[in-house]
Tab-separated table of C-alpha atoms in Angstrom:
chain	number	residue	atom	x	y	z
E	26	UNK	CA	-5.402	9.531	-20.177
E	27	UNK	CA	-4.169	10.879	-23.472
E	28	UNK	CA	-0.935	9.416	-24.843
E	29	UNK	CA	0.784	12.762	-24.898
E	30	UNK	CA	0.942	12.852	-21.085
E	31	UNK	CA	3.002	9.654	-21.133
E	32	UNK	CA	6.003	11.611	-22.547
E	33	UNK	CA	8.456	13.721	-20.486
E	34	UNK	CA	9.281	16.396	-23.043
E	35	UNK	CA	7.984	18.230	-26.123
E	36	UNK	CA	9.916	19.857	-28.942
E	37	UNK	CA	7.866	22.443	-30.835
E	38	UNK	CA	8.405	23.789	-34.276
E	39	UNK	CA	7.457	27.441	-34.026
E	40	UNK	CA	6.050	28.690	-37.391
E	41	UNK	CA	2.718	27.051	-38.061
E	42	UNK	CA	2.659	25.196	-34.722
E	43	UNK	CA	2.995	27.809	-31.955
E	44	UNK	CA	2.772	30.912	-34.076
E	45	UNK	CA	0.217	31.688	-36.851
E	46	UNK	CA	3.058	32.961	-39.019
E	47	UNK	CA	3.209	30.848	-42.184
E	48	UNK	CA	1.214	33.345	-44.204
E	49	UNK	CA	3.934	35.988	-44.032
E	50	UNK	CA	6.265	33.784	-46.073
E	51	UNK	CA	3.714	33.792	-48.890
E	52	UNK	CA	2.635	37.380	-48.464
E	53	UNK	CA	6.001	39.097	-47.912
E	54	UNK	CA	6.579	40.043	-51.527
E	55	UNK	CA	2.989	41.102	-51.964
E	56	UNK	CA	3.101	43.313	-48.948
E	57	UNK	CA	6.318	44.893	-50.168
E	58	UNK	CA	5.099	45.617	-53.719
E	59	UNK	CA	1.779	47.002	-52.477
E	60	UNK	CA	3.633	49.314	-50.078
E	61	UNK	CA	4.785	51.170	-53.204
E	62	UNK	CA	1.256	51.507	-54.524
E	63	UNK	CA	2.005	48.933	-57.226
E	64	UNK	CA	-0.117	45.949	-58.309
E	65	UNK	CA	1.618	42.569	-57.886
E	66	UNK	CA	1.485	40.251	-60.825
E	67	UNK	CA	-0.697	37.118	-60.713
E	68	UNK	CA	1.147	34.270	-59.047
E	69	UNK	CA	3.880	36.392	-57.503
E	70	UNK	CA	3.670	34.738	-54.096
E	71	UNK	CA	4.059	31.268	-55.555
E	72	UNK	CA	7.025	32.395	-57.662
E	73	UNK	CA	8.814	34.064	-54.731
E	74	UNK	CA	8.096	31.195	-52.337
E	75	UNK	CA	10.378	28.880	-54.308
E	76	UNK	CA	13.273	31.422	-54.179
E	77	UNK	CA	15.694	32.364	-51.462
E	78	UNK	CA	15.308	35.828	-49.935
E	79	UNK	CA	18.286	37.039	-52.038
E	80	UNK	CA	16.841	35.632	-55.237
E	81	UNK	CA	13.449	37.122	-54.451
E	82	UNK	CA	15.024	40.548	-53.944
E	83	UNK	CA	16.747	40.240	-57.323
E	84	UNK	CA	13.474	39.304	-58.991
E	85	UNK	CA	11.617	42.283	-57.510
E	86	UNK	CA	14.410	44.666	-58.471
E	87	UNK	CA	14.357	43.374	-62.044
E	88	UNK	CA	10.577	43.294	-62.544
E	89	UNK	CA	9.150	46.244	-60.626
E	90	UNK	CA	9.935	49.981	-60.791
E	91	UNK	CA	11.111	50.236	-57.188
E	92	UNK	CA	14.195	52.398	-57.826
E	93	UNK	CA	16.067	50.369	-55.206
E	94	UNK	CA	19.130	48.174	-55.286
E	95	UNK	CA	18.877	44.468	-54.510
E	96	UNK	CA	20.663	45.182	-51.193
E	97	UNK	CA	18.096	47.877	-50.288
E	98	UNK	CA	15.178	45.558	-51.134
E	99	UNK	CA	16.705	42.747	-49.114
E	100	UNK	CA	17.050	45.019	-46.132
E	101	UNK	CA	13.468	46.255	-46.542
E	102	UNK	CA	12.161	42.647	-46.681
E	103	UNK	CA	14.002	41.719	-43.532
E	104	UNK	CA	12.529	44.743	-41.797
E	105	UNK	CA	9.055	43.871	-42.948
E	106	UNK	CA	9.516	40.288	-41.735
E	107	UNK	CA	10.885	41.446	-38.370
E	108	UNK	CA	8.020	43.877	-37.850
E	109	UNK	CA	5.518	41.072	-38.493
E	110	UNK	CA	7.062	38.894	-35.806
E	111	UNK	CA	7.681	41.694	-33.306
E	112	UNK	CA	4.292	43.414	-33.550
E	113	UNK	CA	1.679	41.439	-35.500
E	114	UNK	CA	1.820	37.652	-35.440
E	115	UNK	CA	-0.444	35.788	-33.051
E	116	UNK	CA	-0.334	32.393	-31.352
E	117	UNK	CA	-1.865	29.468	-33.200
E	118	UNK	CA	-5.260	28.372	-31.957
E	119	UNK	CA	-4.871	25.678	-29.306
E	120	UNK	CA	-1.145	26.359	-28.650
E	121	UNK	CA	-1.610	28.080	-25.279
E	122	UNK	CA	-4.024	25.418	-24.035
E	123	UNK	CA	-1.693	22.627	-25.015
E	124	UNK	CA	1.387	24.241	-23.479
E	125	UNK	CA	-0.374	25.013	-20.220
E	126	UNK	CA	-1.640	21.438	-19.978
E	127	UNK	CA	1.937	20.140	-20.459
E	128	UNK	CA	3.354	22.570	-17.966
E	129	UNK	CA	0.770	21.577	-15.304
E	130	UNK	CA	2.112	18.049	-15.515
E	131	UNK	CA	5.764	19.017	-15.321
E	132	UNK	CA	6.490	18.081	-18.958
E	133	UNK	CA	9.527	19.891	-20.270
E	134	UNK	CA	9.302	21.996	-23.443
E	135	UNK	CA	11.753	23.332	-25.971
E	136	UNK	CA	11.525	24.736	-29.508
E	137	UNK	CA	13.340	23.899	-32.747
E	138	UNK	CA	12.980	26.427	-35.565
E	139	UNK	CA	14.376	27.457	-38.922
E	140	UNK	CA	13.453	31.067	-38.293
E	141	UNK	CA	15.749	33.713	-36.755
E	142	UNK	CA	16.021	33.431	-33.008
E	143	UNK	CA	15.340	37.140	-32.478
E	144	UNK	CA	12.113	36.977	-34.400
E	145	UNK	CA	10.527	33.959	-32.728
E	146	UNK	CA	11.782	34.906	-29.263
E	147	UNK	CA	10.133	38.307	-29.514
E	148	UNK	CA	6.923	36.905	-30.888
E	149	UNK	CA	6.630	34.091	-28.344
E	150	UNK	CA	7.263	36.583	-25.537
E	151	UNK	CA	4.615	38.993	-26.838
E	152	UNK	CA	1.929	36.267	-27.071
E	153	UNK	CA	2.798	34.911	-23.614
E	154	UNK	CA	4.295	31.570	-24.533
E	155	UNK	CA	8.039	32.183	-24.124
E	156	UNK	CA	8.096	31.610	-20.340
E	157	UNK	CA	7.009	27.963	-20.846
E	158	UNK	CA	9.818	27.193	-23.323
E	159	UNK	CA	13.044	26.125	-21.628
E	160	UNK	CA	15.281	26.649	-24.664
E	161	UNK	CA	15.064	27.550	-28.386
E	162	UNK	CA	17.276	25.889	-30.999
E	163	UNK	CA	17.633	27.194	-34.533
E	164	UNK	CA	18.802	25.297	-37.596
E	165	UNK	CA	21.131	28.207	-38.408
E	166	UNK	CA	22.901	27.960	-35.072
E	167	UNK	CA	23.269	24.133	-35.136
E	168	UNK	CA	24.436	24.252	-38.750
E	169	UNK	CA	22.011	21.770	-40.258
E	170	UNK	CA	18.458	22.041	-41.683
E	171	UNK	CA	15.550	19.897	-40.525
E	172	UNK	CA	16.449	17.385	-43.211
E	173	UNK	CA	18.809	16.302	-40.390
E	174	UNK	CA	17.549	15.471	-36.894
E	175	UNK	CA	20.436	17.405	-35.276
E	176	UNK	CA	18.296	20.377	-34.097
E	177	UNK	CA	15.825	17.951	-32.484
E	178	UNK	CA	18.663	16.006	-30.783
E	179	UNK	CA	20.117	19.212	-29.396
E	180	UNK	CA	16.732	20.223	-27.989
E	181	UNK	CA	16.194	16.737	-26.572
E	182	UNK	CA	19.630	16.641	-24.919
E	183	UNK	CA	19.007	20.040	-23.346
E	184	UNK	CA	16.017	18.547	-21.525
E	185	UNK	CA	18.054	15.640	-20.276
E	186	UNK	CA	15.739	13.206	-22.058
E	187	UNK	CA	15.945	10.271	-24.460
E	188	UNK	CA	14.442	10.358	-27.882
E	189	UNK	CA	11.895	7.741	-26.848
E	190	UNK	CA	10.639	10.131	-24.061
E	191	UNK	CA	10.086	13.047	-26.355
E	192	UNK	CA	7.348	14.422	-28.663
E	193	UNK	CA	8.089	16.534	-31.725
E	194	UNK	CA	5.297	18.790	-33.050
E	195	UNK	CA	5.635	19.822	-36.705
E	196	UNK	CA	3.462	21.248	-39.457
E	197	UNK	CA	5.920	20.464	-42.271
E	198	UNK	CA	5.999	16.976	-43.794
E	199	UNK	CA	9.721	16.765	-44.483
E	200	UNK	CA	10.582	17.918	-40.944
E	201	UNK	CA	8.096	15.556	-39.355
E	202	UNK	CA	9.527	12.649	-41.367
E	203	UNK	CA	12.972	13.564	-40.098
E	204	UNK	CA	11.840	13.492	-36.522
E	205	UNK	CA	9.837	10.304	-36.919
E	206	UNK	CA	12.738	8.512	-38.627
E	207	UNK	CA	14.957	9.546	-35.652
E	208	UNK	CA	12.559	7.844	-33.262
E	209	UNK	CA	10.499	10.719	-31.860
E	210	UNK	CA	6.771	10.483	-31.218
E	211	UNK	CA	5.279	12.953	-33.716
E	212	UNK	CA	2.307	15.289	-33.729
E	213	UNK	CA	1.456	16.627	-37.147
E	214	UNK	CA	-0.318	20.022	-36.956
E	215	UNK	CA	-2.517	21.398	-39.774
E	216	UNK	CA	-1.766	24.876	-41.050
E	217	UNK	CA	-3.802	26.459	-43.853
E	218	UNK	CA	-0.864	28.411	-45.161
E	219	UNK	CA	1.718	25.672	-44.664
E	220	UNK	CA	2.216	22.118	-45.865
E	221	UNK	CA	0.317	21.338	-49.072
E	222	UNK	CA	0.448	17.565	-48.600
E	223	UNK	CA	-1.849	17.238	-45.624
E	224	UNK	CA	-2.575	13.586	-46.473
E	225	UNK	CA	1.131	12.868	-46.264
E	226	UNK	CA	1.420	14.722	-42.978
E	227	UNK	CA	-1.534	12.794	-41.572
E	228	UNK	CA	-0.163	9.468	-42.732
E	229	UNK	CA	3.253	10.071	-41.218
E	230	UNK	CA	2.110	11.499	-37.861
E	231	UNK	CA	1.530	9.488	-34.730
E	232	UNK	CA	-1.193	12.010	-33.970
E	233	UNK	CA	-2.580	14.440	-36.559
E	234	UNK	CA	-4.536	17.474	-35.311
E	235	UNK	CA	-6.148	20.628	-36.658
E	236	UNK	CA	-4.692	22.438	-33.707
E	237	UNK	CA	-2.567	21.368	-30.722
E	238	UNK	CA	-5.453	21.422	-28.224
E	239	UNK	CA	-6.961	18.402	-30.029
E	240	UNK	CA	-3.883	16.344	-28.985
E	241	UNK	CA	-5.076	16.599	-25.368
């Protein structure tokens, strides 16, 4: 029997693990600029990816003839992002198969995300995965990023489990390292639009998979 079935609980990252949503974080600025019939500059996605949402809005206001304030652009970007989660994003390949296999064995499941609760909740409900997730914890609500294990500990405690009984599934190297250092069994999940250092993710994962179904 696969090692994953020896554990009593799973904590899922959402973006890049359960939802095929990582591309929006690279494409958000491009989508916005193209919506005005404008041609984005070469390398815009890479430039914006390193900025906060507020800094990105300031950059777009300064470099493109949008005739909008930074506040207006920021609001528009948030609407575009919300619409993607509410109406467009799909489940990652293998996510449903893995979740149903866990559920059939009575394994508890929670989620730990850096994205807004409203966005991921709506998306997970639309793709049919929300009913399997007992609770969702966000880094914003717990007050610490995934450089700290707090969001994982909160999720683990909610299931009434010990760290040693729990799996964390992540597609981001820094977050996976955080979970692994805290004592969780880790599954590293490949995402084409996510972590650039896949060798590092593979080296630091207890199991490394191209999609979650492979972990079964």
